[in-house]
PDB file of C-alpha atoms in Angstrom:
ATOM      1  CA  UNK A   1      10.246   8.412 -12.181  1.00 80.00           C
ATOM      2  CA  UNK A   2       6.792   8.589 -10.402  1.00 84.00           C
ATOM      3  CA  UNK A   3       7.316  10.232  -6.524  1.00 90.00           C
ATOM      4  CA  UNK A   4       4.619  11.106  -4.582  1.00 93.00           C
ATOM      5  CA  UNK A   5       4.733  13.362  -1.553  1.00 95.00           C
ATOM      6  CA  UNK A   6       2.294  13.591   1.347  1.00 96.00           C
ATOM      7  CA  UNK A   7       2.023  16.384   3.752  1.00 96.00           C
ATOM      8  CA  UNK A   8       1.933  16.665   6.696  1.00 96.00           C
ATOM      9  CA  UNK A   9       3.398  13.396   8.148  1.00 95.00           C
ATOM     10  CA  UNK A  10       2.002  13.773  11.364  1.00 95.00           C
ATOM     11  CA  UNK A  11      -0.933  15.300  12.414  1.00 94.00           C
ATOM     12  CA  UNK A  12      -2.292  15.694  16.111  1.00 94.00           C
ATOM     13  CA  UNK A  13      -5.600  17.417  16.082  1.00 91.00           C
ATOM     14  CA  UNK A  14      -8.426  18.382  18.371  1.00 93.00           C
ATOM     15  CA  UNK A  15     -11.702  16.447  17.834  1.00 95.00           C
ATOM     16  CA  UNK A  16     -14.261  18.382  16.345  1.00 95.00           C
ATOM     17  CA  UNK A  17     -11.533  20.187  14.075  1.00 95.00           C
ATOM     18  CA  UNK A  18     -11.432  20.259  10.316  1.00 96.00           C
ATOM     19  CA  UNK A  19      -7.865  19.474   8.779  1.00 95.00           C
ATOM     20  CA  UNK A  20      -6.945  19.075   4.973  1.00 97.00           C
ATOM     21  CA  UNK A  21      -4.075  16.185   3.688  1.00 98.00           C
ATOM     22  CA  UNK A  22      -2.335  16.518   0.466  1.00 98.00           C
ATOM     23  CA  UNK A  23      -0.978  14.679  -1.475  1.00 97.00           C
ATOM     24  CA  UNK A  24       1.174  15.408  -4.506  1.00 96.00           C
ATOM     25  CA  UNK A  25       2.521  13.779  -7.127  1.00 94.00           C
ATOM     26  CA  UNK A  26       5.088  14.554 -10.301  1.00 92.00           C
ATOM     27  CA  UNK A  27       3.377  12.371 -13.401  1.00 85.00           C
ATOM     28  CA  UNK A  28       0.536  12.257 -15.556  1.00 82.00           C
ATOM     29  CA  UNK A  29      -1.982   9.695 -13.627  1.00 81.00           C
ATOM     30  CA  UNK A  30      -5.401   9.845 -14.139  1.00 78.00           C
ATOM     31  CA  UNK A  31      -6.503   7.289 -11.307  1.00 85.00           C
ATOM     32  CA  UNK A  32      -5.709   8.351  -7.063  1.00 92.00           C
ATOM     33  CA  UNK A  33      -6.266   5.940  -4.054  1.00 94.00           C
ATOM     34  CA  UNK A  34      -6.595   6.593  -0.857  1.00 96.00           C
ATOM     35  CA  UNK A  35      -5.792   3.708   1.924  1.00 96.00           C
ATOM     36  CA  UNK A  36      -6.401   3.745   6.246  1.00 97.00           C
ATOM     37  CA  UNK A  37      -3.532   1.292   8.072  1.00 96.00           C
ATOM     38  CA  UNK A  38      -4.438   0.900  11.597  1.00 95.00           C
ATOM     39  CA  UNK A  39      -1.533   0.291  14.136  1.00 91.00           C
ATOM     40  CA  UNK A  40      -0.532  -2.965  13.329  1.00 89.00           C
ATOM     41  CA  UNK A  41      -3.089  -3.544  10.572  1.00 93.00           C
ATOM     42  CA  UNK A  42      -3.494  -3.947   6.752  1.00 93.00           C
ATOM     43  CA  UNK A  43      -4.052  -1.566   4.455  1.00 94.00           C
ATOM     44  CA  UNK A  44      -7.975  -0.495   4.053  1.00 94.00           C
ATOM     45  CA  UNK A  45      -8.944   0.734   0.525  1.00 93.00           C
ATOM     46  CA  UNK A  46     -10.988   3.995   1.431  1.00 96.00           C
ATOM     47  CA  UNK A  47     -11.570   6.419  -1.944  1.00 95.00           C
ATOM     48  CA  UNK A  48     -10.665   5.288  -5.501  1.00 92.00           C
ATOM     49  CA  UNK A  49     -10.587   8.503  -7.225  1.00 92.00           C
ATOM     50  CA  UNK A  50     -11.027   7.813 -11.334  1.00 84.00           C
ATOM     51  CA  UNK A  51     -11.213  11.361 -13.046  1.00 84.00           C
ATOM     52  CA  UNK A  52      -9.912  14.874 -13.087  1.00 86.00           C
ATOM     53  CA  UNK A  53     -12.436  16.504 -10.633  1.00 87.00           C
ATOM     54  CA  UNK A  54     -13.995  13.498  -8.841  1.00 90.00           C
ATOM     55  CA  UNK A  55     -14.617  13.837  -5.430  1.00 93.00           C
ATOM     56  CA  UNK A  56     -15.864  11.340  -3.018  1.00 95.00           C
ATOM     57  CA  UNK A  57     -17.075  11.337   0.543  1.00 96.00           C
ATOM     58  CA  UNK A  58     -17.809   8.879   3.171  1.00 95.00           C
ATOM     59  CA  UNK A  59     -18.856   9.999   6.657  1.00 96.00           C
ATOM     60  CA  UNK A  60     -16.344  12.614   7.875  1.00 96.00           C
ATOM     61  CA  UNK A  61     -13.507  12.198   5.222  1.00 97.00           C
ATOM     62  CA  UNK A  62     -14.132  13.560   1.170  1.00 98.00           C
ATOM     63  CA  UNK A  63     -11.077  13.498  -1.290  1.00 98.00           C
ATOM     64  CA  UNK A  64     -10.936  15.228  -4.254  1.00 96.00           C
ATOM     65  CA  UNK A  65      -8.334  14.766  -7.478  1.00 95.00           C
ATOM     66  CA  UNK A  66      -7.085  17.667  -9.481  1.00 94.00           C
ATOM     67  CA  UNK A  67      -4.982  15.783 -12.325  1.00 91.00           C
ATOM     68  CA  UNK A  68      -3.870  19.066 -14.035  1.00 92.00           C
ATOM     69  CA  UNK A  69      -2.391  20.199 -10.828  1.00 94.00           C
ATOM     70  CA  UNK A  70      -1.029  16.747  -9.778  1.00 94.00           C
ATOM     71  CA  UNK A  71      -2.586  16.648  -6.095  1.00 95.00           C
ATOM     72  CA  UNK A  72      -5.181  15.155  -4.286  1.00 97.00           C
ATOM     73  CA  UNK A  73      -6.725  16.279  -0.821  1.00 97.00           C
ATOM     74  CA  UNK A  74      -8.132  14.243   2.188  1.00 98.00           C
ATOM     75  CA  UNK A  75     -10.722  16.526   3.873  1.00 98.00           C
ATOM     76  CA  UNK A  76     -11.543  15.774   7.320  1.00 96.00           C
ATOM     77  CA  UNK A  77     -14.645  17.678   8.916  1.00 96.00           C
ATOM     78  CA  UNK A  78     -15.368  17.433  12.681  1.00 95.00           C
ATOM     79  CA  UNK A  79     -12.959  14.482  13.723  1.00 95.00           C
ATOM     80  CA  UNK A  80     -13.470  11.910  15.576  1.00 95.00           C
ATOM     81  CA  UNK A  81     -11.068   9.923  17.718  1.00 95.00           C
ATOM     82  CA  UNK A  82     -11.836   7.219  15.119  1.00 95.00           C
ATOM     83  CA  UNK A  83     -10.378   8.228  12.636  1.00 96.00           C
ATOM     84  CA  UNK A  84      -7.234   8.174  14.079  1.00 97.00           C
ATOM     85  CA  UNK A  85      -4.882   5.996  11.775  1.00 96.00           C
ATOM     86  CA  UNK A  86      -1.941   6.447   8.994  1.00 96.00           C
ATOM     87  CA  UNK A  87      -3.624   7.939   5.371  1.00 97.00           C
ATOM     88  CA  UNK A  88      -2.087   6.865   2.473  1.00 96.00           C
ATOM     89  CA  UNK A  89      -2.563   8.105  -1.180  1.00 96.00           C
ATOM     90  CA  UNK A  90      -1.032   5.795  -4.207  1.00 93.00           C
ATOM     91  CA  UNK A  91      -0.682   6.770  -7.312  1.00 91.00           C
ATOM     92  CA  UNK A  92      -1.142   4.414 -10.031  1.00 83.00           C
ATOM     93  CA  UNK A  93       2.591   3.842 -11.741  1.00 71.00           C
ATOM     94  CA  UNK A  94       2.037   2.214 -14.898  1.00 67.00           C
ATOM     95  CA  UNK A  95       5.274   3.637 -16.396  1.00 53.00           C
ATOM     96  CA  UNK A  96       6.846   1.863 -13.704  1.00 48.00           C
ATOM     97  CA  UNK A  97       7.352  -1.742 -13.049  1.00 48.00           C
ATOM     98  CA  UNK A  98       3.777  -2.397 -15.560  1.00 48.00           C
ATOM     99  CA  UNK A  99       0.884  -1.915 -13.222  1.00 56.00           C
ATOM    100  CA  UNK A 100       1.475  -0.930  -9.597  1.00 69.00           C
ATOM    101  CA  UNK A 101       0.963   1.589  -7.366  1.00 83.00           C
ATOM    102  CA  UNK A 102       3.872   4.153  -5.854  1.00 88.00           C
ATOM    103  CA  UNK A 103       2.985   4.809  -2.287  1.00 91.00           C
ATOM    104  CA  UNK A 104       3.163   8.298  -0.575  1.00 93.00           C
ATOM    105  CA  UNK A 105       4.705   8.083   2.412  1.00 92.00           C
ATOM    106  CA  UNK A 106       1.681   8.112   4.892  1.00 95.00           C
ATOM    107  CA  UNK A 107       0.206  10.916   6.989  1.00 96.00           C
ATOM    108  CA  UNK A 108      -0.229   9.583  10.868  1.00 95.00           C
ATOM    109  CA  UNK A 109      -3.360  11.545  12.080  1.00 96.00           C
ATOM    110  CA  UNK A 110      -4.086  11.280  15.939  1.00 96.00           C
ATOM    111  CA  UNK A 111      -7.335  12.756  16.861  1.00 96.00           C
ATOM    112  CA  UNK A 112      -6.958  14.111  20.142  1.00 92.00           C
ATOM    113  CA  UNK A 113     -10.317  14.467  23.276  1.00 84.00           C
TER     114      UNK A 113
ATOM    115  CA  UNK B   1     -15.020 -13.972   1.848  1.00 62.00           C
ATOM    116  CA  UNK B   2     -10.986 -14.501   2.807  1.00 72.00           C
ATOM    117  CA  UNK B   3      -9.727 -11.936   0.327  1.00 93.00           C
ATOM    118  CA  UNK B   4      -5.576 -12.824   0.197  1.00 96.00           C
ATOM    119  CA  UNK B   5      -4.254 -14.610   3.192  1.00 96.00           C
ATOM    120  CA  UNK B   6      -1.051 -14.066   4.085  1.00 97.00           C
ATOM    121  CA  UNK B   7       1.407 -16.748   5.884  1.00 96.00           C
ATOM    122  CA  UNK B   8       2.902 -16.367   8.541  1.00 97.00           C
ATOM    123  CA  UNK B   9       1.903 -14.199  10.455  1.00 96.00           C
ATOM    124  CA  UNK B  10       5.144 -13.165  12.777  1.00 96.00           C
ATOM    125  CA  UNK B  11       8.486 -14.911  11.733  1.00 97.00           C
ATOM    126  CA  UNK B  12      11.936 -14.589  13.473  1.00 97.00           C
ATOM    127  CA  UNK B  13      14.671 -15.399  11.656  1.00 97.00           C
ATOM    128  CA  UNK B  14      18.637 -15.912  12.137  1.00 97.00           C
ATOM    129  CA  UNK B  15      20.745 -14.046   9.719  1.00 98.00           C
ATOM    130  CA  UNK B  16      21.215 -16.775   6.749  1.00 97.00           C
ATOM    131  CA  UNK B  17      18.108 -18.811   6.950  1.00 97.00           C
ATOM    132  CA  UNK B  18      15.754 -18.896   4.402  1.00 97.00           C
ATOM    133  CA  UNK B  19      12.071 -18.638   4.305  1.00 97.00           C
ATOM    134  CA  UNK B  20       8.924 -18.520   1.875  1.00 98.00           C
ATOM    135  CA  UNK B  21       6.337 -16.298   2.741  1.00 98.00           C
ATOM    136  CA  UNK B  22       2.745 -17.757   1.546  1.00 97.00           C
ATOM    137  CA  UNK B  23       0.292 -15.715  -0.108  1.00 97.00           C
ATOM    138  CA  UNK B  24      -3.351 -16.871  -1.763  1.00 97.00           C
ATOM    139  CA  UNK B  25      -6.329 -14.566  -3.241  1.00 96.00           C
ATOM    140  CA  UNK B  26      -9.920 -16.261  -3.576  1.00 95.00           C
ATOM    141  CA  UNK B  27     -10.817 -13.192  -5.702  1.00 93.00           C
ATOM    142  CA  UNK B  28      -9.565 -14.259  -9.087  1.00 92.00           C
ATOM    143  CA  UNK B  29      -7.281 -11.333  -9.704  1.00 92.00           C
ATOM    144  CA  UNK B  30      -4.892 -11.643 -11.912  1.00 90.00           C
ATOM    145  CA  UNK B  31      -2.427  -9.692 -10.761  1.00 91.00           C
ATOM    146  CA  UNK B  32      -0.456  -9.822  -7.149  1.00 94.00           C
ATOM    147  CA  UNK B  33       1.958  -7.837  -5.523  1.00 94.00           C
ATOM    148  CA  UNK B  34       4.588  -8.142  -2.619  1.00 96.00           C
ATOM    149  CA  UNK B  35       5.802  -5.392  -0.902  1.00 96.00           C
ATOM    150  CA  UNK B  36       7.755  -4.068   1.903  1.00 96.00           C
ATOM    151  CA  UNK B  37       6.905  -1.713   5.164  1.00 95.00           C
ATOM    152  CA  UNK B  38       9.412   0.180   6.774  1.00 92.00           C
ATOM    153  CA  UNK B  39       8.830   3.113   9.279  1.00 83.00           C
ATOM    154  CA  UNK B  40       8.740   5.999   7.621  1.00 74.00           C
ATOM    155  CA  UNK B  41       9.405   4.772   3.940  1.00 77.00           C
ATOM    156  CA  UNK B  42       5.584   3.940   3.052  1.00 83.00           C
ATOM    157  CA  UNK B  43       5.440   0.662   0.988  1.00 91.00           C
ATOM    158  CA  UNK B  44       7.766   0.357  -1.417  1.00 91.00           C
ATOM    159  CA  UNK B  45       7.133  -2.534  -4.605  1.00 91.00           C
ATOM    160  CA  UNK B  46       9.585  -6.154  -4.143  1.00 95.00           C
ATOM    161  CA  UNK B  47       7.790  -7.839  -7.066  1.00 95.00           C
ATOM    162  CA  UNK B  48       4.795  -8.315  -8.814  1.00 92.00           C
ATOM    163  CA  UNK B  49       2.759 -10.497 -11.292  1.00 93.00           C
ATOM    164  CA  UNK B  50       0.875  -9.301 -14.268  1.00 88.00           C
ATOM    165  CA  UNK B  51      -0.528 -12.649 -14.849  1.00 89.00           C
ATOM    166  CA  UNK B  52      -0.368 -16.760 -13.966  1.00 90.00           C
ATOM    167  CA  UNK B  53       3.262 -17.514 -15.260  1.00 89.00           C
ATOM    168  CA  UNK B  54       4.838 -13.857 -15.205  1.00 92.00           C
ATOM    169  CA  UNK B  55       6.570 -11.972 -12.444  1.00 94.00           C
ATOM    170  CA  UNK B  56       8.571  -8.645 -12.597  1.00 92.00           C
ATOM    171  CA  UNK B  57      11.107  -6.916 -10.400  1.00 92.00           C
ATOM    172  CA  UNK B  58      10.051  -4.071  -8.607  1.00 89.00           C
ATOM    173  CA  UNK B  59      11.627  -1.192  -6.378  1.00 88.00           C
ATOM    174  CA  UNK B  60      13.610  -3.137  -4.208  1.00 94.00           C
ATOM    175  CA  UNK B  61      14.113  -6.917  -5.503  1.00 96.00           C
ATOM    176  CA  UNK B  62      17.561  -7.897  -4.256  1.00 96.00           C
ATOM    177  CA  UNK B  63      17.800 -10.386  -1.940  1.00 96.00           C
ATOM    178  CA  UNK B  64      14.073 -11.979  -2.806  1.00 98.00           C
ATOM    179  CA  UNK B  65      12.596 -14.036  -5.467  1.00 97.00           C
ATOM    180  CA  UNK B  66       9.280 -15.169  -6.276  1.00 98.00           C
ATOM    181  CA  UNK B  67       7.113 -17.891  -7.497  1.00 97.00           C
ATOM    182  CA  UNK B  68       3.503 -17.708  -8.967  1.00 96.00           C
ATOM    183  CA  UNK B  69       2.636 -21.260  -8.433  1.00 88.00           C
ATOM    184  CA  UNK B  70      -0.872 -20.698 -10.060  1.00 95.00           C
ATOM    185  CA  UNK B  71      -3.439 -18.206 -10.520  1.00 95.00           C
ATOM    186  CA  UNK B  72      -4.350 -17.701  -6.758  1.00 96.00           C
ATOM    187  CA  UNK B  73      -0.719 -18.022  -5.092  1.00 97.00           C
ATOM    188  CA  UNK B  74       2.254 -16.293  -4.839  1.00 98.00           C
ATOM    189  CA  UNK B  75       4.841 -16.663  -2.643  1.00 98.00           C
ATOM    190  CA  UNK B  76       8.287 -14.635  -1.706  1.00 98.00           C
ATOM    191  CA  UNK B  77      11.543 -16.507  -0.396  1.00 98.00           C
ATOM    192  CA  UNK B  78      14.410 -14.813   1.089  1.00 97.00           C
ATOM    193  CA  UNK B  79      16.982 -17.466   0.127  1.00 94.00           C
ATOM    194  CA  UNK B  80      19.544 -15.780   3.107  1.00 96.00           C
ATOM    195  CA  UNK B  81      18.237 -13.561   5.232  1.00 97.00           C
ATOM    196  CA  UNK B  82      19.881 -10.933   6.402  1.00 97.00           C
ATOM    197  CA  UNK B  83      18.806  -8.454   9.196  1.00 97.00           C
ATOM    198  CA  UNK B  84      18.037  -5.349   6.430  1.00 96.00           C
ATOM    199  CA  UNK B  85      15.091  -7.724   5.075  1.00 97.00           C
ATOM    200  CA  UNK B  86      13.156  -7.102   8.890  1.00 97.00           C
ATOM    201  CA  UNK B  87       9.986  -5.362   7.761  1.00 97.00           C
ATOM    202  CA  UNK B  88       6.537  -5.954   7.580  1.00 97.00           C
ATOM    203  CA  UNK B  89       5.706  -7.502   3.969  1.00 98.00           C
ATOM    204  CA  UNK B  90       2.295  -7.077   2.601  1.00 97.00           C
ATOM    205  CA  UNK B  91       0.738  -9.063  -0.491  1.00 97.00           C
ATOM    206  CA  UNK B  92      -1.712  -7.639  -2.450  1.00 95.00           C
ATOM    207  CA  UNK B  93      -4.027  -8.537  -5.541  1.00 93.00           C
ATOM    208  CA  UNK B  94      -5.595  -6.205  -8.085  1.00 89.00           C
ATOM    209  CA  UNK B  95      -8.027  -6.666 -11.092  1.00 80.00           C
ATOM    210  CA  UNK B  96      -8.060  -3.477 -13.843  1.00 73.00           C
ATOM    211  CA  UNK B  97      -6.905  -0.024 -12.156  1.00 73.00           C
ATOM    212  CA  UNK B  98      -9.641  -0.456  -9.277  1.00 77.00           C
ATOM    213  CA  UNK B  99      -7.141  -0.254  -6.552  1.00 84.00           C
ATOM    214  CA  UNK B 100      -5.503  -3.368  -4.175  1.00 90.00           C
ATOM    215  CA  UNK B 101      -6.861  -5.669  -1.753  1.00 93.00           C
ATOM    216  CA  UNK B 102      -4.177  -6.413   0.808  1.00 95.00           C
ATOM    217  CA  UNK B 103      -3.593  -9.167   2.864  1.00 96.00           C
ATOM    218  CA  UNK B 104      -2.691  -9.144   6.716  1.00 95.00           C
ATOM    219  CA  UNK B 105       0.836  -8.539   6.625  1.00 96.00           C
ATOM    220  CA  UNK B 106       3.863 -10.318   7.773  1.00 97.00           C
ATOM    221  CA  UNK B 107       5.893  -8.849  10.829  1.00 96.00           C
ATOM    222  CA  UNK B 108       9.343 -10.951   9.834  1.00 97.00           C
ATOM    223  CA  UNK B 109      12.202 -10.146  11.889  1.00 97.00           C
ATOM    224  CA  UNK B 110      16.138 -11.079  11.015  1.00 97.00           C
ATOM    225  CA  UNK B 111      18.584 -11.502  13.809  1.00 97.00           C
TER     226      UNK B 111
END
């Protein structure tokens, strides 16, 4: 059975810091998503990660996908109070229940002035 | 450029009522998803559809079932709801592996 695993949960930061989220996951997947859920808001696709060793950035957050070790990373450089939300990665389930995602549980990052 | 609208919005319910919760994609995907939101269990999978005419059970099915009228809708009824079913409930759509598109979400709560 797919799990995935997030850590931390929460996160309270400084603005201007640079923090790191994992996520980590115990099947073969070759595909990693990344989603922002404002308070009260839908879920915002932000990184679609497609390969062992892709990395993409936009603005102040870059993930990255390491297959062989199972775990992804949300990089945050220099945050902003923006960017406070919950991060979710997904991992793409196909062994269970056909094609769907399994969620991690979320990291809630609050950027603090 | 609606994406998947989700119906209603906010819903109270009494314990034993029943409800359908709306869901339509303009996107042509051909897959859709319902899940559920519950503090501190991320989203975890009620059911899904592959295709038009197909639906599938997913992590946590009982008490729900589904219809996917046609291509663009999907819908999720709680024949008796009970006050374990108050979540937030999320549809989603998805062509390929290229990730979900979710709708706004459904704040239902069961009293």
């Amino acid at each position: 059975e797919l799990k995935v695993e997030q850590n931390p949960l929460f996160l309270s930061m400084q603005e201007g810091k640079n923090y790191t989220i994992y996520c980590n996951y115990s099947t073969t997947s070759d595909r990693l998503y990344w989603y922002r859920q404002d308070p009260g808001k839908s879920l915002e696709s932000l990184f679609v990660l497609l390969s062992n060793g892709a990395v993409k950035q936009e603005g102040r957050l870059m993930a990255s996908l390491d297959t062989k070790a199972r775990l992804s990373t949300l990089h945050i450089t220099a945050a902003v109070h923006d960017l406070s939300a919950t991060y979710f990665c997904a991992v793409d389930g196909r062994d269970n229940y056909g094609q769907n995602f399994v969620f991690g549980p979320g990291t809630r990052l609050s950027v603090l002035p | 450029n609606a994406g998947v609208t989700q119906t209603p919005k906010f819903q109270v319910l009494k314990t034993g009522q029943s409800m359908t919760l709306q869901c339509a994609q303009d996107m042509n995907h051909n897959s859709m998803y319902w899940y559920r939101q519950d503090p501190g269990m991320g989203l975890r999978l009620i059911y899904y559809s592959a295709s038009e005419g197909t639906t599938d059970k997913g992590e946590v099915p009982n008490g729900y079932n589904v219809s996917r009228l046609n291509k663009r809708e999907f819908s999720l009824r709680l024949e008796s709801a009970a006050p374990s079913q108050t979540s937030v409930y999320f549809c989603a759509s998805s062509v390929g592996r290229w990730g979900y598109t979710f709708g706004s979400g459904t704040r239902l709560t069961v009293v």
